[in-house]
mmCIF file of C-alpha atoms and ligand atoms in Angstrom:
data_model
loop_
_atom_site.group_PDB
_atom_site.id
_atom_site.type_symbol
_atom_site.label_atom_id
_atom_site.label_comp_id
_atom_site.label_asym_id
_atom_site.label_seq_id
_atom_site.Cartn_x
_atom_site.Cartn_y
_atom_site.Cartn_z
ATOM 1 C CA MET A 252 0.000 0.000 0.000
ATOM 2 C CA ASN A 253 1.076 3.587 -0.578
ATOM 3 C CA PHE A 254 1.088 5.138 2.886
ATOM 4 C CA THR A 255 1.646 8.778 3.681
ATOM 5 C CA ASP A 256 4.201 9.557 6.384
ATOM 6 C CA HIS A 257 1.328 10.346 8.741
ATOM 7 C CA GLU A 258 -0.344 6.962 8.127
ATOM 8 C CA ARG A 259 2.975 5.163 8.590
ATOM 9 C CA ALA A 260 3.465 6.957 11.911
ATOM 10 C CA ILE A 261 -0.039 5.958 13.064
ATOM 11 C CA LEU A 262 0.725 2.329 12.219
ATOM 12 C CA LYS A 263 3.908 2.508 14.273
ATOM 13 C CA GLY A 264 1.886 3.750 17.268
ATOM 14 C CA ALA A 265 3.138 7.346 17.255
ATOM 15 C CA HIS A 266 -0.440 8.610 17.688
ATOM 16 C CA GLY A 267 -1.458 6.176 20.419
ATOM 17 C CA ALA A 268 -2.709 2.622 20.712
ATOM 18 C CA GLY A 269 -6.313 3.515 19.808
ATOM 19 C CA ALA A 270 -5.349 5.114 16.486
ATOM 20 C CA LYS A 271 -2.906 2.253 15.755
ATOM 21 C CA LYS A 272 -5.706 -0.288 16.233
ATOM 22 C CA ALA A 273 -7.998 1.747 13.931
ATOM 23 C CA MET A 274 -5.306 1.926 11.252
ATOM 24 C CA GLU A 275 -4.670 -1.812 11.508
ATOM 25 C CA ILE A 276 -8.381 -2.514 10.913
ATOM 26 C CA LEU A 277 -8.360 -0.279 7.825
ATOM 27 C CA VAL A 278 -5.151 -1.803 6.468
ATOM 28 C CA SER A 279 -6.647 -5.284 6.849
ATOM 29 C CA LEU A 280 -9.710 -4.154 4.903
ATOM 30 C CA ALA A 281 -7.491 -2.561 2.251
ATOM 31 C CA ARG A 282 -5.595 -5.845 1.842
ATOM 32 C CA ILE A 283 -8.812 -7.878 1.562
ATOM 33 C CA PHE A 284 -10.312 -5.550 -1.060
ATOM 34 C CA GLY A 285 -7.107 -4.668 -2.915
ATOM 35 C CA ALA A 286 -6.994 -0.951 -2.049
ATOM 36 C CA ASP A 287 -3.588 0.640 -2.564
ATOM 37 C CA SER A 288 -4.197 3.925 -0.729
ATOM 38 C CA MET A 289 -6.489 5.732 1.698
ATOM 39 C CA ILE A 290 -9.026 8.481 0.902
ATOM 40 C CA PRO A 291 -9.891 11.266 3.375
ATOM 41 C CA ILE A 292 -13.551 11.195 4.455
ATOM 42 C CA GLN A 293 -15.966 13.995 5.330
ATOM 43 C CA SER A 294 -17.960 12.080 7.936
ATOM 44 C CA SER A 295 -18.705 8.719 9.471
ATOM 45 C CA GLN A 296 -22.033 7.170 10.461
ATOM 46 C CA ILE A 297 -21.581 4.381 12.944
ATOM 47 C CA ALA A 298 -23.933 1.395 13.276
ATOM 48 C CA GLY A 299 -23.726 -1.348 15.874
ATOM 49 C CA VAL A 300 -24.972 0.945 18.640
ATOM 50 C CA SER A 301 -27.940 -1.050 19.926
ATOM 51 C CA TYR A 302 -27.310 -3.196 22.996
ATOM 52 C CA LEU A 303 -29.723 -5.679 21.394
ATOM 53 C CA ASN A 304 -27.245 -6.211 18.557
ATOM 54 C CA ILE A 305 -23.828 -5.889 20.162
ATOM 55 C CA GLY A 306 -24.499 -6.991 23.763
ATOM 56 C CA ASP A 307 -21.864 -6.994 26.494
ATOM 57 C CA VAL A 308 -19.177 -8.258 24.126
ATOM 58 C CA GLY A 309 -19.652 -5.223 21.888
ATOM 59 C CA LEU A 310 -19.689 -2.882 24.869
ATOM 60 C CA GLY A 311 -16.406 -4.433 26.066
ATOM 61 C CA PHE A 312 -14.875 -4.012 22.599
ATOM 62 C CA LEU A 313 -15.787 -0.312 22.498
ATOM 63 C CA SER A 314 -14.655 0.295 26.097
ATOM 64 C CA ASP A 315 -11.249 -1.300 25.431
ATOM 65 C CA TRP A 316 -10.820 0.887 22.349
ATOM 66 C CA GLU A 317 -11.778 3.998 24.282
ATOM 67 C CA GLU A 318 -9.301 3.121 27.034
ATOM 68 C CA MET A 319 -6.585 3.043 24.362
ATOM 69 C CA GLY A 320 -7.263 6.755 23.895
ATOM 70 C CA ALA A 321 -9.142 6.491 20.587
ATOM 71 C CA LYS A 322 -10.934 9.687 19.480
ATOM 72 C CA VAL A 323 -12.665 10.473 16.210
ATOM 73 C CA SER A 324 -11.095 13.066 13.927
ATOM 74 C CA VAL A 325 -14.016 13.837 11.574
ATOM 75 C CA PRO A 326 -17.751 14.526 12.190
ATOM 76 C CA SER A 327 -19.172 11.190 13.301
ATOM 77 C CA PHE A 328 -22.652 10.194 14.408
ATOM 78 C CA MET A 329 -24.431 7.202 15.859
ATOM 79 C CA ASN A 330 -27.069 4.977 14.265
ATOM 80 C CA PRO A 331 -30.196 4.195 16.363
ATOM 81 C CA ALA A 332 -29.772 2.534 19.751
ATOM 82 C CA GLY A 333 -32.100 0.072 21.501
ATOM 83 C CA ILE A 334 -33.943 2.648 23.642
ATOM 84 C CA ASP A 335 -35.483 6.085 23.544
ATOM 85 C CA ARG A 336 -33.347 7.849 26.160
ATOM 86 C CA ALA A 337 -36.366 9.734 27.508
ATOM 87 C CA LEU A 338 -39.183 7.205 27.056
ATOM 88 C CA TRP A 339 -37.575 3.820 27.705
ATOM 89 C CA LYS A 340 -39.569 3.233 30.894
ATOM 90 C CA LYS A 341 -42.820 4.086 29.136
ATOM 91 C CA MET A 342 -41.825 1.653 26.357
ATOM 92 C CA GLY A 343 -41.487 -1.094 28.988
ATOM 93 C CA ILE A 344 -37.744 -1.605 28.512
ATOM 94 C CA SER A 345 -35.893 -3.172 31.448
ATOM 95 C CA GLU A 346 -33.582 -1.194 33.719
ATOM 96 C CA HIS A 347 -30.679 -3.518 32.873
ATOM 97 C CA PHE A 348 -31.089 -3.130 29.110
ATOM 98 C CA ALA A 349 -31.383 0.664 29.425
ATOM 99 C CA GLN A 350 -28.289 0.909 31.629
ATOM 100 C CA GLN A 351 -26.145 -1.183 29.309
ATOM 101 C CA GLN A 352 -27.428 0.826 26.335
ATOM 102 C CA MET A 353 -26.556 4.107 28.043
ATOM 103 C CA LYS A 354 -23.018 2.793 28.658
ATOM 104 C CA ILE A 355 -22.573 2.124 24.930
ATOM 105 C CA ILE A 356 -23.800 5.620 24.046
ATOM 106 C CA ALA A 357 -21.576 7.183 26.727
ATOM 107 C CA THR A 358 -18.510 5.260 25.527
ATOM 108 C CA LEU A 359 -18.997 6.336 21.926
ATOM 109 C CA SER A 360 -19.721 9.908 23.062
ATOM 110 C CA ARG A 361 -16.432 10.042 24.974
ATOM 111 C CA MET A 362 -14.712 8.971 21.756
ATOM 112 C CA GLY A 363 -16.262 12.021 20.103
ATOM 113 C CA VAL A 364 -19.161 10.373 18.246
ATOM 114 C CA GLU A 365 -22.319 12.513 18.321
ATOM 115 C CA ALA A 366 -25.311 10.780 19.898
ATOM 116 C CA THR A 367 -27.616 11.585 16.980
ATOM 117 C CA LEU A 368 -28.956 8.011 17.164
ATOM 118 C CA THR A 369 -30.555 8.119 13.751
ATOM 119 C CA CYS A 370 -30.380 6.352 10.398
ATOM 120 C CA THR A 371 -31.400 9.568 8.616
ATOM 121 C CA PRO A 372 -28.616 12.006 9.521
ATOM 122 C CA TYR A 373 -29.495 13.885 6.328
ATOM 123 C CA HIS A 374 -32.730 15.025 8.064
ATOM 124 C CA ILE A 375 -30.732 16.753 10.802
ATOM 125 C CA GLY A 376 -28.234 18.753 8.826
ATOM 126 C CA GLN A 377 -25.769 16.035 7.782
ATOM 127 C CA MET A 378 -26.525 16.135 4.061
ATOM 128 C CA PRO A 379 -23.602 14.810 2.002
ATOM 129 C CA THR A 380 -22.831 16.479 -1.318
ATOM 130 C CA LEU A 381 -21.854 15.138 -4.716
ATOM 131 C CA GLY A 382 -18.441 13.458 -4.666
ATOM 132 C CA ASP A 383 -17.969 13.513 -0.867
ATOM 133 C CA HIS A 384 -16.196 10.430 0.470
ATOM 134 C CA LEU A 385 -17.806 8.986 3.613
ATOM 135 C CA ALA A 386 -17.655 5.956 5.875
ATOM 136 C CA TRP A 387 -21.318 5.311 6.637
ATOM 137 C CA SER A 388 -22.681 2.016 7.811
ATOM 138 C CA GLU A 389 -26.474 1.811 8.115
ATOM 139 C CA SER A 390 -27.708 0.351 4.843
ATOM 140 C CA SER A 391 -30.526 2.825 4.073
ATOM 141 C CA ALA A 392 -28.292 5.782 4.953
ATOM 142 C CA VAL A 393 -25.557 4.354 2.716
ATOM 143 C CA SER A 394 -28.017 3.955 -0.131
ATOM 144 C CA TYR A 395 -29.370 7.505 0.285
ATOM 145 C CA ALA A 396 -25.896 9.068 0.507
ATOM 146 C CA ASN A 397 -24.610 7.198 -2.556
ATOM 147 C CA SER A 398 -27.680 7.398 -4.745
ATOM 148 C CA VAL A 399 -29.645 10.542 -3.930
ATOM 149 C CA CYS A 400 -26.696 12.706 -2.799
ATOM 150 C CA GLY A 401 -24.035 11.268 -5.148
ATOM 151 C CA ALA A 402 -21.594 10.880 -2.253
ATOM 152 C CA ARG A 403 -19.326 7.842 -2.031
ATOM 153 C CA THR A 404 -19.384 5.247 0.708
ATOM 154 C CA ASN A 405 -19.089 1.513 1.020
ATOM 155 C CA ARG A 406 -21.486 -0.223 3.376
ATOM 156 C CA GLU A 407 -19.227 -0.185 6.404
ATOM 157 C CA GLY A 408 -19.512 -2.377 9.452
ATOM 158 C CA GLY A 409 -19.667 -0.627 12.839
ATOM 159 C CA PRO A 410 -15.963 -1.224 13.680
ATOM 160 C CA SER A 411 -14.677 -0.148 10.248
ATOM 161 C CA ALA A 412 -16.822 3.022 10.292
ATOM 162 C CA LEU A 413 -15.452 3.835 13.749
ATOM 163 C CA ALA A 414 -11.896 3.083 12.599
ATOM 164 C CA SER A 415 -12.380 5.464 9.655
ATOM 165 C CA ALA A 416 -13.844 8.086 11.990
ATOM 166 C CA ILE A 417 -10.698 7.857 14.153
ATOM 167 C CA ILE A 418 -8.223 8.006 11.260
ATOM 168 C CA GLY A 419 -10.287 10.360 9.090
ATOM 169 C CA SER A 420 -9.903 8.220 5.995
ATOM 170 C CA THR A 421 -10.992 4.937 4.431
ATOM 171 C CA PRO A 422 -9.337 2.480 2.021
ATOM 172 C CA ALA A 423 -9.847 3.438 -1.631
ATOM 173 C CA TYR A 424 -11.906 0.557 -2.976
ATOM 174 C CA GLY A 425 -15.485 -0.325 -3.930
ATOM 175 C CA LEU A 426 -17.906 2.564 -4.321
ATOM 176 C CA HIS A 427 -15.191 5.177 -3.760
ATOM 177 C CA LEU A 428 -13.912 4.443 -7.288
ATOM 178 C CA ASP A 429 -15.600 5.678 -10.507
ATOM 179 C CA LEU A 430 -15.481 2.321 -12.247
ATOM 180 C CA ASN A 431 -17.328 0.539 -9.438
ATOM 181 C CA ARG A 432 -20.213 3.001 -9.534
ATOM 182 C CA LEU A 433 -21.392 2.022 -13.018
ATOM 183 C CA ALA A 434 -24.747 0.289 -13.251
ATOM 184 C CA THR A 435 -24.636 -3.455 -13.796
ATOM 185 C CA HIS A 436 -28.360 -3.744 -14.530
ATOM 186 C CA LYS A 437 -30.693 -1.666 -16.678
ATOM 187 C CA ILE A 438 -34.254 -1.889 -15.418
ATOM 188 C CA HIS A 439 -37.200 -0.913 -17.603
ATOM 189 C CA LEU A 440 -40.338 -0.190 -15.651
ATOM 190 C CA GLU A 441 -43.640 -0.932 -17.273
ATOM 191 C CA CYS A 442 -45.817 -0.237 -14.257
ATOM 192 C CA ASP A 443 -46.802 2.973 -12.499
ATOM 193 C CA ILE A 444 -44.686 3.940 -9.502
ATOM 194 C CA ARG A 445 -46.262 6.839 -7.633
ATOM 195 C CA THR A 446 -46.830 6.230 -3.943
ATOM 196 C CA ALA A 447 -44.406 5.444 -1.126
ATOM 197 C CA ALA A 448 -45.854 1.909 -0.965
ATOM 198 C CA ASP A 449 -45.085 1.470 -4.703
ATOM 199 C CA PHE A 450 -41.461 2.488 -4.049
ATOM 200 C CA ASN A 451 -41.265 -0.003 -1.176
ATOM 201 C CA TRP A 452 -42.597 -2.855 -3.312
ATOM 202 C CA LEU A 453 -40.384 -1.917 -6.244
ATOM 203 C CA GLY A 454 -37.296 -1.669 -4.042
ATOM 204 C CA TYR A 455 -38.073 -5.049 -2.531
ATOM 205 C CA GLU A 456 -38.495 -6.587 -6.005
ATOM 206 C CA ILE A 457 -35.287 -5.105 -7.444
ATOM 207 C CA GLY A 458 -33.213 -6.102 -4.405
ATOM 208 C CA ARG A 459 -34.615 -9.621 -4.526
ATOM 209 C CA ARG A 460 -33.725 -9.941 -8.214
ATOM 210 C CA ILE A 461 -30.272 -8.347 -8.387
ATOM 211 C CA GLY A 462 -28.713 -8.921 -4.933
ATOM 212 C CA ASP A 463 -25.757 -6.581 -4.382
ATOM 213 C CA ALA A 464 -25.592 -5.191 -7.936
ATOM 214 C CA ILE A 465 -26.166 -1.592 -9.108
ATOM 215 C CA PRO A 466 -29.395 -0.833 -10.980
ATOM 216 C CA PHE A 467 -30.083 1.969 -13.444
ATOM 217 C CA ILE A 468 -33.842 2.402 -13.515
ATOM 218 C CA GLU A 469 -35.827 3.947 -16.350
ATOM 219 C CA GLY A 470 -39.437 5.005 -16.039
ATOM 220 C CA ILE A 471 -39.640 6.822 -12.700
ATOM 221 C CA SER A 472 -40.743 10.398 -12.740
ATOM 222 C CA ILE A 473 -40.488 12.187 -9.407
ATOM 223 C CA ASP A 474 -40.457 15.795 -8.245
ATOM 224 C CA MET A 475 -37.181 16.022 -6.334
ATOM 225 C CA SER A 476 -38.157 19.266 -4.634
ATOM 226 C CA SER A 477 -40.951 17.714 -2.567
ATOM 227 C CA TRP A 478 -40.560 16.085 0.876
ATOM 228 C CA TYR A 479 -42.616 13.167 -0.397
ATOM 229 C CA SER A 480 -39.946 12.301 -2.990
ATOM 230 C CA THR A 481 -37.347 12.142 -0.206
ATOM 231 C CA LEU A 482 -39.632 9.786 1.690
ATOM 232 C CA CYS A 483 -40.116 7.609 -1.405
ATOM 233 C CA LEU A 484 -36.424 7.447 -2.322
ATOM 234 C CA LYS A 485 -35.202 6.671 1.176
ATOM 235 C CA ALA A 486 -37.811 3.882 1.482
ATOM 236 C CA PHE A 487 -36.856 2.627 -1.994
ATOM 237 C CA GLY A 488 -33.154 2.382 -1.131
ATOM 238 C CA ALA A 489 -33.900 0.847 2.277
ATOM 239 C CA ALA A 490 -36.033 -1.860 0.650
ATOM 240 C CA MET A 491 -33.389 -2.707 -1.988
ATOM 241 C CA ALA A 492 -30.703 -2.900 0.684
ATOM 242 C CA ALA A 493 -32.856 -5.208 2.803
ATOM 243 C CA SER A 494 -34.163 -7.693 0.231
ATOM 244 C CA GLY A 495 -30.812 -7.612 -1.610
ATOM 245 C CA ALA A 496 -27.701 -5.684 -0.649
ATOM 246 C CA VAL A 497 -27.957 -2.751 -3.063
ATOM 247 C CA ALA A 498 -25.814 0.149 -1.807
ATOM 248 C CA LEU A 499 -26.177 2.407 -4.872
ATOM 249 C CA TYR A 500 -28.882 2.927 -7.456
ATOM 250 C CA HIS A 501 -29.279 5.335 -10.346
ATOM 251 C CA ILE A 502 -32.580 6.622 -11.715
ATOM 252 C CA LYS A 503 -32.669 8.104 -15.186
ATOM 253 C CA ASP A 504 -33.013 11.911 -15.107
ATOM 254 C CA VAL A 505 -33.438 11.852 -11.312
ATOM 255 C CA THR A 506 -30.294 10.898 -9.358
ATOM 256 C CA PRO A 507 -27.203 13.119 -9.724
ATOM 257 C CA GLU A 508 -24.791 10.693 -11.384
ATOM 258 C CA ALA A 509 -27.464 9.510 -13.829
ATOM 259 C CA ILE A 510 -28.144 13.141 -14.725
ATOM 260 C CA SER A 511 -24.489 14.069 -15.171
ATOM 261 C CA THR A 512 -23.419 11.000 -17.169
ATOM 262 C CA GLY A 513 -26.589 9.893 -18.995
ATOM 263 C CA ASN A 514 -26.263 6.442 -20.584
ATOM 264 C CA GLU A 515 -22.552 6.321 -19.765
ATOM 265 C CA ILE A 516 -23.583 5.349 -16.248
ATOM 266 C CA LEU A 517 -24.150 1.824 -17.629
ATOM 267 C CA LYS A 518 -21.422 -0.779 -17.547
ATOM 268 C CA ASP A 519 -20.661 -2.550 -20.846
ATOM 269 C CA HIS A 520 -22.957 -5.556 -21.251
ATOM 270 C CA ALA A 521 -25.271 -4.434 -18.442
ATOM 271 C CA ILE A 522 -28.039 -6.963 -17.870
ATOM 272 C CA GLU A 523 -31.489 -5.765 -18.954
ATOM 273 C CA LEU A 524 -34.594 -6.513 -16.874
ATOM 274 C CA THR A 525 -38.207 -5.501 -17.263
ATOM 275 C CA ILE A 526 -40.581 -5.124 -14.336
ATOM 276 C CA ASP A 527 -44.202 -4.838 -15.401
ATOM 277 C CA ASN A 528 -45.960 -5.507 -12.103
ATOM 278 C CA LEU A 529 -45.289 -5.662 -8.372
ATOM 279 C CA ASP A 530 -47.477 -8.672 -7.562
ATOM 280 C CA ASP A 531 -44.625 -10.911 -6.344
ATOM 281 C CA ALA A 532 -43.382 -8.230 -3.964
ATOM 282 C CA ARG A 533 -46.902 -7.581 -2.678
ATOM 283 C CA ARG A 534 -47.400 -11.293 -2.037
ATOM 284 C CA ALA A 535 -43.989 -11.715 -0.367
ATOM 285 C CA LEU A 536 -44.652 -8.880 2.081
ATOM 286 C CA GLN A 537 -48.197 -9.988 2.849
ATOM 287 C CA HIS A 538 -48.908 -12.093 5.934
ATOM 288 C CA HIS A 539 -52.217 -13.517 6.952
ATOM 289 C CA ALA A 540 -52.384 -13.584 10.721
ATOM 290 C CA ARG A 541 -55.430 -12.164 12.491
ATOM 291 C CA LYS A 542 -53.859 -10.613 15.533
ATOM 292 C CA LEU A 543 -52.239 -7.164 15.614
ATOM 293 C CA GLN A 544 -50.407 -5.776 18.652
ATOM 294 C CA LEU A 545 -48.363 -2.827 17.414
ATOM 295 C CA VAL A 546 -48.135 -0.497 14.422
ATOM 296 C CA THR A 547 -44.799 1.224 13.822
ATOM 297 C CA LEU A 548 -44.009 3.907 11.262
ATOM 298 C CA GLY A 549 -40.798 5.841 10.649
ATOM 299 C CA CYS A 550 -38.432 3.377 9.018
ATOM 300 C CA PRO A 551 -36.087 4.903 7.927
ATOM 301 C CA HIS A 552 -36.436 7.556 10.655
ATOM 302 C CA ALA A 553 -39.088 10.156 9.844
ATOM 303 C CA SER A 554 -38.412 13.750 8.834
ATOM 304 C CA LEU A 555 -40.168 16.807 10.270
ATOM 305 C CA ALA A 556 -42.330 17.002 7.133
ATOM 306 C CA GLU A 557 -43.391 13.370 7.591
ATOM 307 C CA LEU A 558 -44.341 13.995 11.230
ATOM 308 C CA THR A 559 -46.434 16.966 10.107
ATOM 309 C CA TYR A 560 -48.164 14.786 7.521
ATOM 310 C CA LEU A 561 -48.804 12.060 10.115
ATOM 311 C CA ALA A 562 -50.173 14.623 12.596
ATOM 312 C CA ASP A 563 -52.703 15.637 9.940
ATOM 313 C CA MET A 564 -53.619 12.012 9.299
ATOM 314 C CA LEU A 565 -54.102 11.362 13.019
ATOM 315 C CA LYS A 566 -56.381 14.362 13.572
ATOM 316 C CA ASP A 567 -59.522 13.298 15.478
ATOM 317 C CA VAL A 568 -58.374 9.683 15.434
ATOM 318 C CA THR A 569 -58.488 7.439 18.520
ATOM 319 C CA LEU A 570 -56.270 4.395 18.437
ATOM 320 C CA LYS A 571 -57.125 0.974 19.818
ATOM 321 C CA ILE A 572 -53.592 -0.413 19.769
ATOM 322 C CA PRO A 573 -50.169 1.243 20.186
ATOM 323 C CA LEU A 574 -48.824 3.227 17.243
ATOM 324 C CA TRP A 575 -45.158 4.203 17.380
ATOM 325 C CA ILE A 576 -43.502 6.664 15.026
ATOM 326 C CA THR A 577 -39.702 6.574 15.140
ATOM 327 C CA THR A 578 -37.354 9.439 14.401
ATOM 328 C CA SER A 579 -34.341 11.277 15.830
ATOM 329 C CA ALA A 580 -34.362 13.356 19.034
ATOM 330 C CA GLN A 581 -33.449 16.446 16.991
ATOM 331 C CA VAL A 582 -36.502 16.057 14.776
ATOM 332 C CA VAL A 583 -38.655 15.458 17.888
ATOM 333 C CA ASN A 584 -37.400 18.720 19.395
ATOM 334 C CA LEU A 585 -38.249 20.663 16.247
ATOM 335 C CA ALA A 586 -41.637 18.958 16.025
ATOM 336 C CA ARG A 587 -42.366 19.678 19.694
ATOM 337 C CA GLU A 588 -41.629 23.378 19.199
ATOM 338 C CA ALA A 589 -43.978 23.414 16.219
ATOM 339 C CA GLY A 590 -46.792 21.772 18.220
ATOM 340 C CA ILE A 591 -46.693 18.632 16.077
ATOM 341 C CA ILE A 592 -45.873 16.154 18.861
ATOM 342 C CA SER A 593 -48.889 17.151 20.950
ATOM 343 C CA ARG A 594 -51.136 16.791 17.897
ATOM 344 C CA ILE A 595 -49.813 13.279 17.280
ATOM 345 C CA GLU A 596 -50.015 12.298 20.946
ATOM 346 C CA ALA A 597 -53.648 13.416 21.126
ATOM 347 C CA SER A 598 -54.495 10.264 19.148
ATOM 348 C CA GLY A 599 -52.644 8.043 21.602
ATOM 349 C CA ALA A 600 -49.691 7.523 19.227
ATOM 350 C CA LEU A 601 -46.154 7.778 20.601
ATOM 351 C CA VAL A 602 -43.283 9.545 18.848
ATOM 352 C CA ILE A 603 -40.174 7.602 19.763
ATOM 353 C CA SER A 604 -36.652 8.853 19.189
ATOM 354 C CA ASP A 605 -33.170 7.294 19.223
ATOM 355 C CA THR A 606 -34.366 3.783 18.339
ATOM 356 C CA CYS A 607 -36.606 1.818 15.974
ATOM 357 C CA MET A 608 -38.698 -1.349 15.671
ATOM 358 C CA VAL A 609 -35.734 -3.423 14.500
ATOM 359 C CA VAL A 610 -33.079 -2.453 17.057
ATOM 360 C CA ALA A 611 -35.285 -1.999 20.178
ATOM 361 C CA PRO A 612 -35.972 -5.182 22.201
ATOM 362 C CA LEU A 613 -39.549 -5.566 20.888
ATOM 363 C CA LYS A 614 -39.564 -9.317 21.402
ATOM 364 C CA ASP A 615 -38.883 -8.845 25.127
ATOM 365 C CA LEU A 616 -41.738 -6.328 25.276
ATOM 366 C CA GLY A 617 -44.122 -9.037 24.084
ATOM 367 C CA PHE A 618 -44.839 -7.600 20.627
ATOM 368 C CA ARG A 619 -45.142 -10.348 18.025
ATOM 369 C CA TYR A 620 -47.761 -9.104 15.523
ATOM 370 C CA ILE A 621 -46.541 -5.863 14.030
ATOM 371 C CA ALA A 622 -47.707 -3.696 11.121
ATOM 372 C CA VAL A 623 -45.312 -1.430 9.216
ATOM 373 C CA ASP A 624 -45.298 0.791 6.138
ATOM 374 C CA SER A 625 -41.657 -0.012 5.372
ATOM 375 C CA ALA A 626 -40.517 -2.968 3.254
ATOM 376 C CA LYS A 627 -37.171 -2.870 5.053
ATOM 377 C CA ALA A 628 -38.837 -3.285 8.438
ATOM 378 C CA ALA A 629 -41.079 -6.012 6.996
ATOM 379 C CA CYS A 630 -37.952 -7.878 5.806
ATOM 380 C CA TYR A 631 -36.072 -7.578 9.116
ATOM 381 C CA LEU A 632 -38.755 -7.948 11.790
ATOM 382 C CA PRO A 633 -39.305 -11.701 11.270
ATOM 383 C CA SER A 634 -35.588 -12.508 11.589
ATOM 384 C CA HIS A 635 -34.590 -9.881 14.199
ATOM 385 C CA GLN A 636 -37.697 -9.953 16.424
ATOM 386 C CA ASN A 637 -39.344 -13.251 15.496
ATOM 387 C CA ALA A 638 -42.361 -11.148 14.518
ATOM 388 C CA ILE A 639 -45.289 -11.765 12.193
ATOM 389 C CA THR A 640 -45.395 -8.589 10.104
ATOM 390 C CA TYR A 641 -47.966 -6.892 7.960
ATOM 391 C CA PHE A 642 -46.788 -4.453 5.320
ATOM 392 C CA GLY A 643 -49.178 -1.851 4.000
ATOM 393 C CA THR A 644 -49.618 1.787 3.102
ATOM 394 C CA THR A 645 -49.313 4.410 5.828
ATOM 395 C CA GLU A 646 -53.083 4.953 5.611
ATOM 396 C CA GLN A 647 -53.684 1.214 6.027
ATOM 397 C CA CYS A 648 -51.378 1.099 9.062
ATOM 398 C CA ILE A 649 -53.163 4.000 10.757
ATOM 399 C CA GLU A 650 -56.579 2.572 9.953
ATOM 400 C CA SER A 651 -55.465 -0.759 11.435
ATOM 401 C CA ALA A 652 -54.247 0.904 14.645
ATOM 402 C CA LYS A 653 -57.638 2.591 14.820
ATOM 403 C CA GLU A 654 -59.567 -0.630 14.353
ATOM 404 C CA GLY A 655 -57.227 -2.806 16.422
ATOM 405 C CA ARG A 656 -56.869 -5.345 13.625
ATOM 406 C CA TRP A 657 -55.149 -5.514 10.248
ATOM 407 C CA ILE A 658 -57.252 -3.899 7.542
ATOM 408 C CA ASN A 659 -56.564 -5.394 4.139
HETATM 409 FE FE1 LIG B 798 -33.526 2.967 10.380
HETATM 410 FE FE2 LIG B 798 -34.236 1.064 12.009
HETATM 411 FE FE3 LIG B 798 -35.340 1.213 9.646
HETATM 412 S S1 LIG B 798 -32.189 1.795 11.687
HETATM 413 S S2 LIG B 798 -33.747 2.072 8.358
HETATM 414 S S3 LIG B 798 -35.543 2.726 11.277
HETATM 415 S S4 LIG B 798 -34.662 -0.647 10.618
#
């Protein structure tokens, strides 16, 4: 590898044991993926924060690293944790779980990572720009940064994102390089894609068909200036990353690299696919249980505009079963100031920050039958929470919470 003098010094331990360990992780990754140099990054988004996912072993790993004096050197922020720091008791989360979770957050905070606890940092002022290099790790955030913003990040694991945050750079491989950002698949759409649910189904279908490849999609027309398009595109990327492992997509005349390069965004001999209906995706995300215990919205984490929209939908509504809407604490604060939280809570719904349905200990809270308006959540809830899930439109989810049963 071509190291700078600074990188060589870090590897020799001149900047402390914590930085040396971080550099060793990145060098190992560079060797595995054939990178010959490092690229400076603008920011890092660090997953593996929930106590549910990393447990005591993960907490020990982070504590050891912190004790070595490791500190981040670029803006770095945390993915959702397993609790809402303010509402965990109300959620029914145990004292032990909450305490261990708070230790993880405190450890990362002492290392300099901001406790944003969100998968949508772009809703709280961390909007990457075209060509930025990043080390982000949550799959929907990675997809949004790469595809909608035109920034460049691989799908990092928690430790590699933290290592990059400490060093301030990442190995130059994968989606950091022009050649690896070309589309491998050209997808012709012959069905109407308009609503957020359509984008969820389509994302699920594309991910299922192409795995970890890069699609270039023709036939989507979307007004990029509206908040609803942001909602649709983040759900679309989240779904593709969950049913497959798509970390970058291009949409003709919509996403920045597709606009700037036109048909040159396609790799030679790109595979052509046509999608003329979403029936398979609808069937795959449909479950037929009778019981419903919880409805959760806000995957990926909701924006202020989405909370406003949901407050309007919940006007004069009384819910029969719990409805949770997940977002970041920063968005909650803005929404509280604007009177949106009280409007939502008047229906009985709860706006939960810092966590989500997949990384909170829902199974321990006794929730098994869960409705969502996110294909990503519908993909993950069965495996992560042993849940029976229902996927539907936002309207369908709210109507179901109102009726206390799933409304088809
Ligand atoms: Fe975010 Fe949790 Fe969904 S991390 S993308 S709200 S599964």
